[in-house]
Short mmCIF file of C-alpha atoms in Angstrom, two decimals:
data_model
loop_
_atom_site.label_atom_id
_atom_site.label_comp_id
_atom_site.label_asym_id
_atom_site.label_seq_id
_atom_site.Cartn_x
_atom_site.Cartn_y
_atom_site.Cartn_z
CA MET A 1 -25.16 33.50 -39.93
CA MET A 2 -22.53 31.90 -42.06
CA ASP A 3 -23.37 31.10 -45.77
CA LYS A 4 -22.60 27.66 -47.10
CA GLY A 5 -19.51 28.96 -48.86
CA THR A 6 -17.92 29.95 -45.66
CA LYS A 7 -18.84 26.77 -43.85
CA VAL A 8 -16.85 24.94 -46.74
CA PHE A 9 -14.18 26.96 -46.67
CA ILE A 10 -13.70 26.85 -42.74
CA ALA A 11 -14.27 22.92 -43.14
CA LYS A 12 -11.45 22.75 -45.76
CA VAL A 13 -9.24 24.60 -43.54
CA GLY A 14 -9.92 22.44 -40.65
CA LEU A 15 -9.08 19.30 -42.36
CA SER A 16 -6.07 20.81 -44.08
CA THR A 17 -4.81 21.75 -40.48
CA ILE A 18 -5.70 18.13 -39.37
CA ALA A 19 -3.80 16.67 -42.46
CA ILE A 20 -0.62 18.95 -41.79
CA SER A 21 -0.77 18.07 -38.13
CA ILE A 22 -0.61 14.19 -38.99
CA TYR A 23 1.99 14.87 -41.51
CA MET A 24 4.26 17.00 -39.21
CA GLY A 25 3.68 14.50 -36.30
CA ALA A 26 4.71 11.43 -38.28
CA SER A 27 7.53 13.35 -39.76
CA LEU A 28 9.02 14.33 -36.43
CA PHE A 29 8.22 10.34 -35.33
CA PHE A 30 10.22 9.16 -38.34
CA ILE A 31 13.30 11.39 -37.65
CA ASP A 32 14.34 8.76 -34.97
CA SER A 33 12.38 5.80 -36.27
CA PHE A 34 12.21 3.66 -39.28
CA TYR A 35 9.43 3.66 -41.48
CA PHE A 36 6.77 1.20 -40.56
CA GLY A 37 7.02 -1.96 -42.64
CA THR A 38 10.82 -1.71 -42.88
CA THR A 39 12.75 -5.05 -42.55
CA LEU A 40 16.55 -5.25 -41.91
CA SER A 41 17.56 -8.71 -43.37
CA ASP A 42 15.09 -10.98 -41.36
CA LEU A 43 14.36 -8.48 -38.54
CA LYS A 44 11.17 -6.40 -38.61
CA ILE A 45 12.29 -2.99 -37.56
CA GLY A 46 9.32 -0.62 -38.61
CA GLY A 47 8.65 1.95 -35.98
CA LYS A 48 11.67 1.13 -34.16
CA THR A 49 14.49 3.50 -33.16
CA THR A 50 18.02 2.89 -33.94
CA ALA A 51 18.48 1.98 -30.30
CA ASP A 52 15.43 -0.49 -30.33
CA VAL A 53 17.16 -1.99 -33.56
CA GLN A 54 20.48 -2.46 -31.97
CA GLU A 55 18.89 -4.16 -28.95
CA ALA A 56 16.88 -6.39 -31.35
CA ILE A 57 20.06 -7.41 -33.15
CA ALA A 58 21.82 -8.13 -29.90
CA GLN A 59 18.79 -10.14 -28.65
CA LYS A 60 18.56 -12.33 -31.86
CA GLY A 61 21.34 -14.66 -30.92
CA GLU A 62 19.99 -15.20 -27.44
CA GLU A 63 16.53 -15.96 -28.83
CA TYR A 64 17.77 -18.06 -31.62
CA VAL A 65 16.63 -21.95 -31.50
CA LEU A 66 17.46 -24.54 -33.96
CA ASN A 67 15.18 -27.64 -34.50
CA LEU A 68 16.99 -30.69 -35.71
CA TYR A 69 15.11 -33.69 -37.12
CA GLY A 70 16.79 -37.11 -37.75
CA ARG A 71 16.33 -41.02 -37.75
CA GLY A 72 15.01 -42.94 -34.59
CA VAL A 73 15.33 -39.94 -32.15
CA ASP A 74 12.82 -37.13 -31.27
CA LYS A 75 13.38 -33.65 -32.39
CA GLN A 76 16.30 -32.13 -30.75
CA THR A 77 16.86 -28.24 -30.21
CA LEU A 78 20.11 -26.08 -29.81
CA SER A 79 19.61 -22.83 -28.21
CA GLY A 80 21.93 -19.99 -29.50
CA GLU A 81 22.34 -18.90 -25.58
CA ALA A 82 24.21 -22.28 -25.10
CA PHE A 83 27.03 -21.26 -27.23
CA ASP A 84 27.12 -17.46 -26.96
CA LEU A 85 25.41 -16.73 -30.30
CA SER A 86 25.37 -13.21 -31.23
CA TYR A 87 24.69 -11.35 -34.52
CA ALA A 88 26.43 -8.05 -35.71
CA ILE A 89 26.06 -6.04 -38.89
CA ALA A 90 28.99 -4.18 -40.59
CA GLU A 91 27.32 -1.02 -41.23
CA PRO A 92 26.21 1.30 -38.22
CA VAL A 93 22.25 1.18 -37.70
CA GLU A 94 22.49 5.06 -37.52
CA ASP A 95 23.70 5.11 -41.07
CA LEU A 96 21.13 2.98 -42.30
CA LYS A 97 18.35 5.16 -40.81
CA LYS A 98 19.78 8.03 -42.81
CA SER A 99 18.69 6.42 -45.87
CA GLN A 100 15.17 7.07 -45.01
CA ILE A 101 14.15 10.65 -45.09
CA ALA A 102 11.76 11.45 -42.22
CA PHE A 103 9.67 14.24 -44.27
CA ALA A 104 9.34 11.71 -47.22
CA TRP A 105 7.45 9.03 -45.12
CA PRO A 106 4.39 9.25 -47.47
CA LEU A 107 6.30 7.90 -50.43
CA ALA A 108 7.43 5.01 -48.32
CA LEU A 109 3.77 3.87 -48.17
CA PHE A 110 4.20 2.61 -51.81
CA SER A 111 7.69 1.52 -51.98
CA LYS A 112 9.76 -1.48 -50.84
CA LYS A 113 11.47 -0.94 -47.42
CA ASP A 114 13.77 -3.84 -47.20
CA ILE A 115 17.27 -3.22 -45.93
CA GLU A 116 19.77 -5.89 -46.92
CA VAL A 117 22.92 -6.11 -44.91
CA THR A 118 25.78 -8.59 -44.47
CA GLN A 119 25.29 -10.23 -41.18
CA LYS A 120 28.25 -11.51 -38.99
CA VAL A 121 27.73 -14.44 -36.89
CA VAL A 122 29.68 -14.67 -33.87
CA TYR A 123 29.76 -18.06 -31.43
CA ASP A 124 32.03 -19.77 -29.05
CA ASP A 125 33.01 -22.87 -31.16
CA VAL A 126 34.07 -24.90 -28.03
CA LEU A 127 30.54 -24.27 -26.69
CA LEU A 128 28.98 -25.23 -29.90
CA THR A 129 30.97 -28.60 -30.19
CA GLN A 130 29.77 -29.40 -26.60
CA ALA A 131 26.39 -28.69 -27.49
CA ILE A 132 26.37 -30.89 -30.34
CA ASP A 133 28.23 -33.66 -28.37
CA ASN A 134 25.19 -33.58 -25.86
CA LEU A 135 22.57 -34.05 -28.38
CA ASP A 136 20.64 -37.57 -28.03
CA TYR A 137 21.61 -38.52 -31.43
CA PHE A 138 25.29 -38.96 -30.41
CA LYS A 139 24.32 -41.13 -27.14
CA GLU A 140 25.78 -44.74 -27.63
CA ALA A 141 22.19 -46.15 -26.91
CA ASN A 142 20.79 -44.20 -29.76
CA SER A 143 23.58 -44.71 -32.38
CA VAL A 144 23.33 -47.62 -34.61
CA GLU A 145 26.06 -48.32 -37.05
CA PRO A 146 25.25 -48.97 -40.73
CA LYS A 147 25.75 -52.64 -41.82
CA ASP A 148 26.82 -53.81 -45.35
CA ALA A 149 24.65 -55.74 -47.67
CA THR A 150 25.67 -59.59 -47.56
CA LEU A 151 25.27 -62.49 -50.17
CA VAL A 152 23.13 -65.35 -49.14
CA PHE A 153 22.94 -68.71 -50.80
CA ASN A 154 19.45 -69.70 -51.50
CA GLY A 155 20.23 -73.36 -52.56
CA GLN A 156 20.73 -72.40 -56.32
CA THR A 157 22.22 -68.95 -56.66
CA TYR A 158 23.28 -66.15 -54.30
CA ASP A 159 20.94 -63.50 -53.22
CA ILE A 160 21.92 -59.96 -52.09
CA MET A 161 20.56 -59.17 -48.99
CA PRO A 162 20.16 -55.55 -47.78
CA GLY A 163 22.25 -54.32 -44.89
CA ASP A 164 21.01 -51.95 -42.20
CA GLU A 165 21.31 -48.18 -42.89
CA GLY A 166 21.71 -47.36 -39.09
CA ASN A 167 21.17 -43.99 -37.72
CA GLN A 168 24.77 -43.15 -36.92
CA LEU A 169 25.69 -39.40 -37.73
CA ASN A 170 28.73 -37.94 -39.05
CA LYS A 171 29.33 -35.23 -36.36
CA GLU A 172 31.48 -33.03 -38.65
CA ALA A 173 28.83 -33.07 -41.06
CA VAL A 174 26.37 -32.14 -38.45
CA LYS A 175 28.24 -29.16 -37.44
CA ALA A 176 28.92 -27.94 -40.87
CA ALA A 177 24.99 -27.89 -41.41
CA ILE A 178 24.37 -26.11 -38.20
CA ILE A 179 27.10 -23.38 -38.91
CA GLU A 180 25.51 -23.07 -42.33
CA ALA A 181 21.92 -22.61 -40.76
CA LEU A 182 23.16 -20.16 -38.31
CA HIS A 183 24.91 -17.99 -41.15
CA ASP A 184 21.38 -18.33 -43.23
CA ASN A 185 19.17 -17.75 -40.22
CA LYS A 186 17.37 -21.16 -40.64
CA ARG A 187 15.48 -22.60 -37.70
CA VAL A 188 15.11 -26.22 -39.03
CA ILE A 189 17.56 -28.79 -40.19
CA ASP A 190 16.47 -32.13 -41.64
CA LEU A 191 19.76 -34.17 -41.09
CA GLU A 192 18.61 -37.01 -43.51
CA GLU A 193 18.13 -34.37 -46.34
CA ARG A 194 21.66 -32.73 -45.36
CA GLY A 195 23.16 -36.14 -45.82
CA CYS A 196 24.74 -36.29 -42.29
CA TYR A 197 24.49 -39.95 -41.86
CA GLU A 198 26.86 -42.27 -42.05
CA THR A 199 26.27 -44.87 -45.04
CA ALA A 200 27.19 -48.61 -45.58
CA ARG A 201 30.19 -49.40 -47.76
CA LEU A 202 28.28 -52.10 -49.47
CA THR A 203 24.54 -51.69 -50.56
CA VAL A 204 22.31 -54.06 -52.93
CA ASP A 205 23.24 -51.57 -55.76
CA SER A 206 26.87 -51.37 -54.95
CA LYS A 207 29.00 -52.49 -58.05
CA GLU A 208 31.35 -54.73 -55.85
CA MET A 209 28.05 -56.65 -54.61
CA LEU A 210 26.72 -57.05 -58.13
CA MET A 211 30.18 -58.45 -59.42
CA ALA A 212 30.44 -60.74 -56.32
CA LYS A 213 27.04 -62.15 -56.93
CA GLU A 214 27.85 -62.61 -60.46
CA LYS A 215 31.15 -64.27 -59.72
CA PHE A 216 29.73 -66.66 -57.10
CA ASP A 217 26.61 -67.53 -59.40
CA GLN A 218 29.06 -68.56 -62.03
CA TYR A 219 30.98 -70.57 -59.60
CA VAL A 220 28.00 -72.46 -58.55
CA LYS A 221 26.80 -73.01 -61.94
CA SER A 222 30.40 -74.18 -63.04
CA ASN A 223 30.59 -76.51 -60.11
CA ILE A 224 27.15 -78.05 -60.76
CA THR A 225 27.95 -78.69 -64.55
CA TYR A 226 31.42 -80.32 -63.45
CA THR A 227 29.77 -82.60 -61.03
CA PHE A 228 26.94 -83.53 -63.55
CA GLY A 229 29.68 -84.48 -66.03
CA GLU A 230 31.45 -86.77 -63.51
CA VAL A 231 28.39 -88.61 -62.91
CA GLU A 232 27.79 -89.18 -66.52
#
């Protein structure tokens, strides 16, 4: 019959064997795979092999969907697949994996595992332009030109009446915003916030309108004074 000390020793040996087995098994796993919790720019690549990561990068462009929000038209979407979008990184994935030492994986449990790389964005510019042209925003029935503010005589003075902001988009501005979103991996664009809409030349606050109002009001005032003098 084993004494208490022998039992404790056997238990410690057993636990040590299990711990070593877990350590060695995980080390062998991380020879070909990235540490758990690792990100590559915006991709979660923890536990993936270099082949898995290369495939994920290739699929990124195909799975990309950009949501656009604007005035007067429901949300529009652009699929990366529609204009052959793809992403690539300058550094080989295998070299990135070398920065993670397989047998040092326990240290990774307490350290940051974000890998920052420069991404190259590739797309077919002709297909992108066509995709933008096909957005509902640019259909004639949905596009309203902005209208200038106007002066209206109220019987005594002139009032500045606001025009109509409309919802006509500047196509070049929209394309520039989309390309920026592709490079920054953004999935949403607010066309209003990005200043993509055409604007009226004259608004209620335009210097030209304020000067015109002042001029016409002075004309009306002087004309009334002159007529009053004639009656006298």
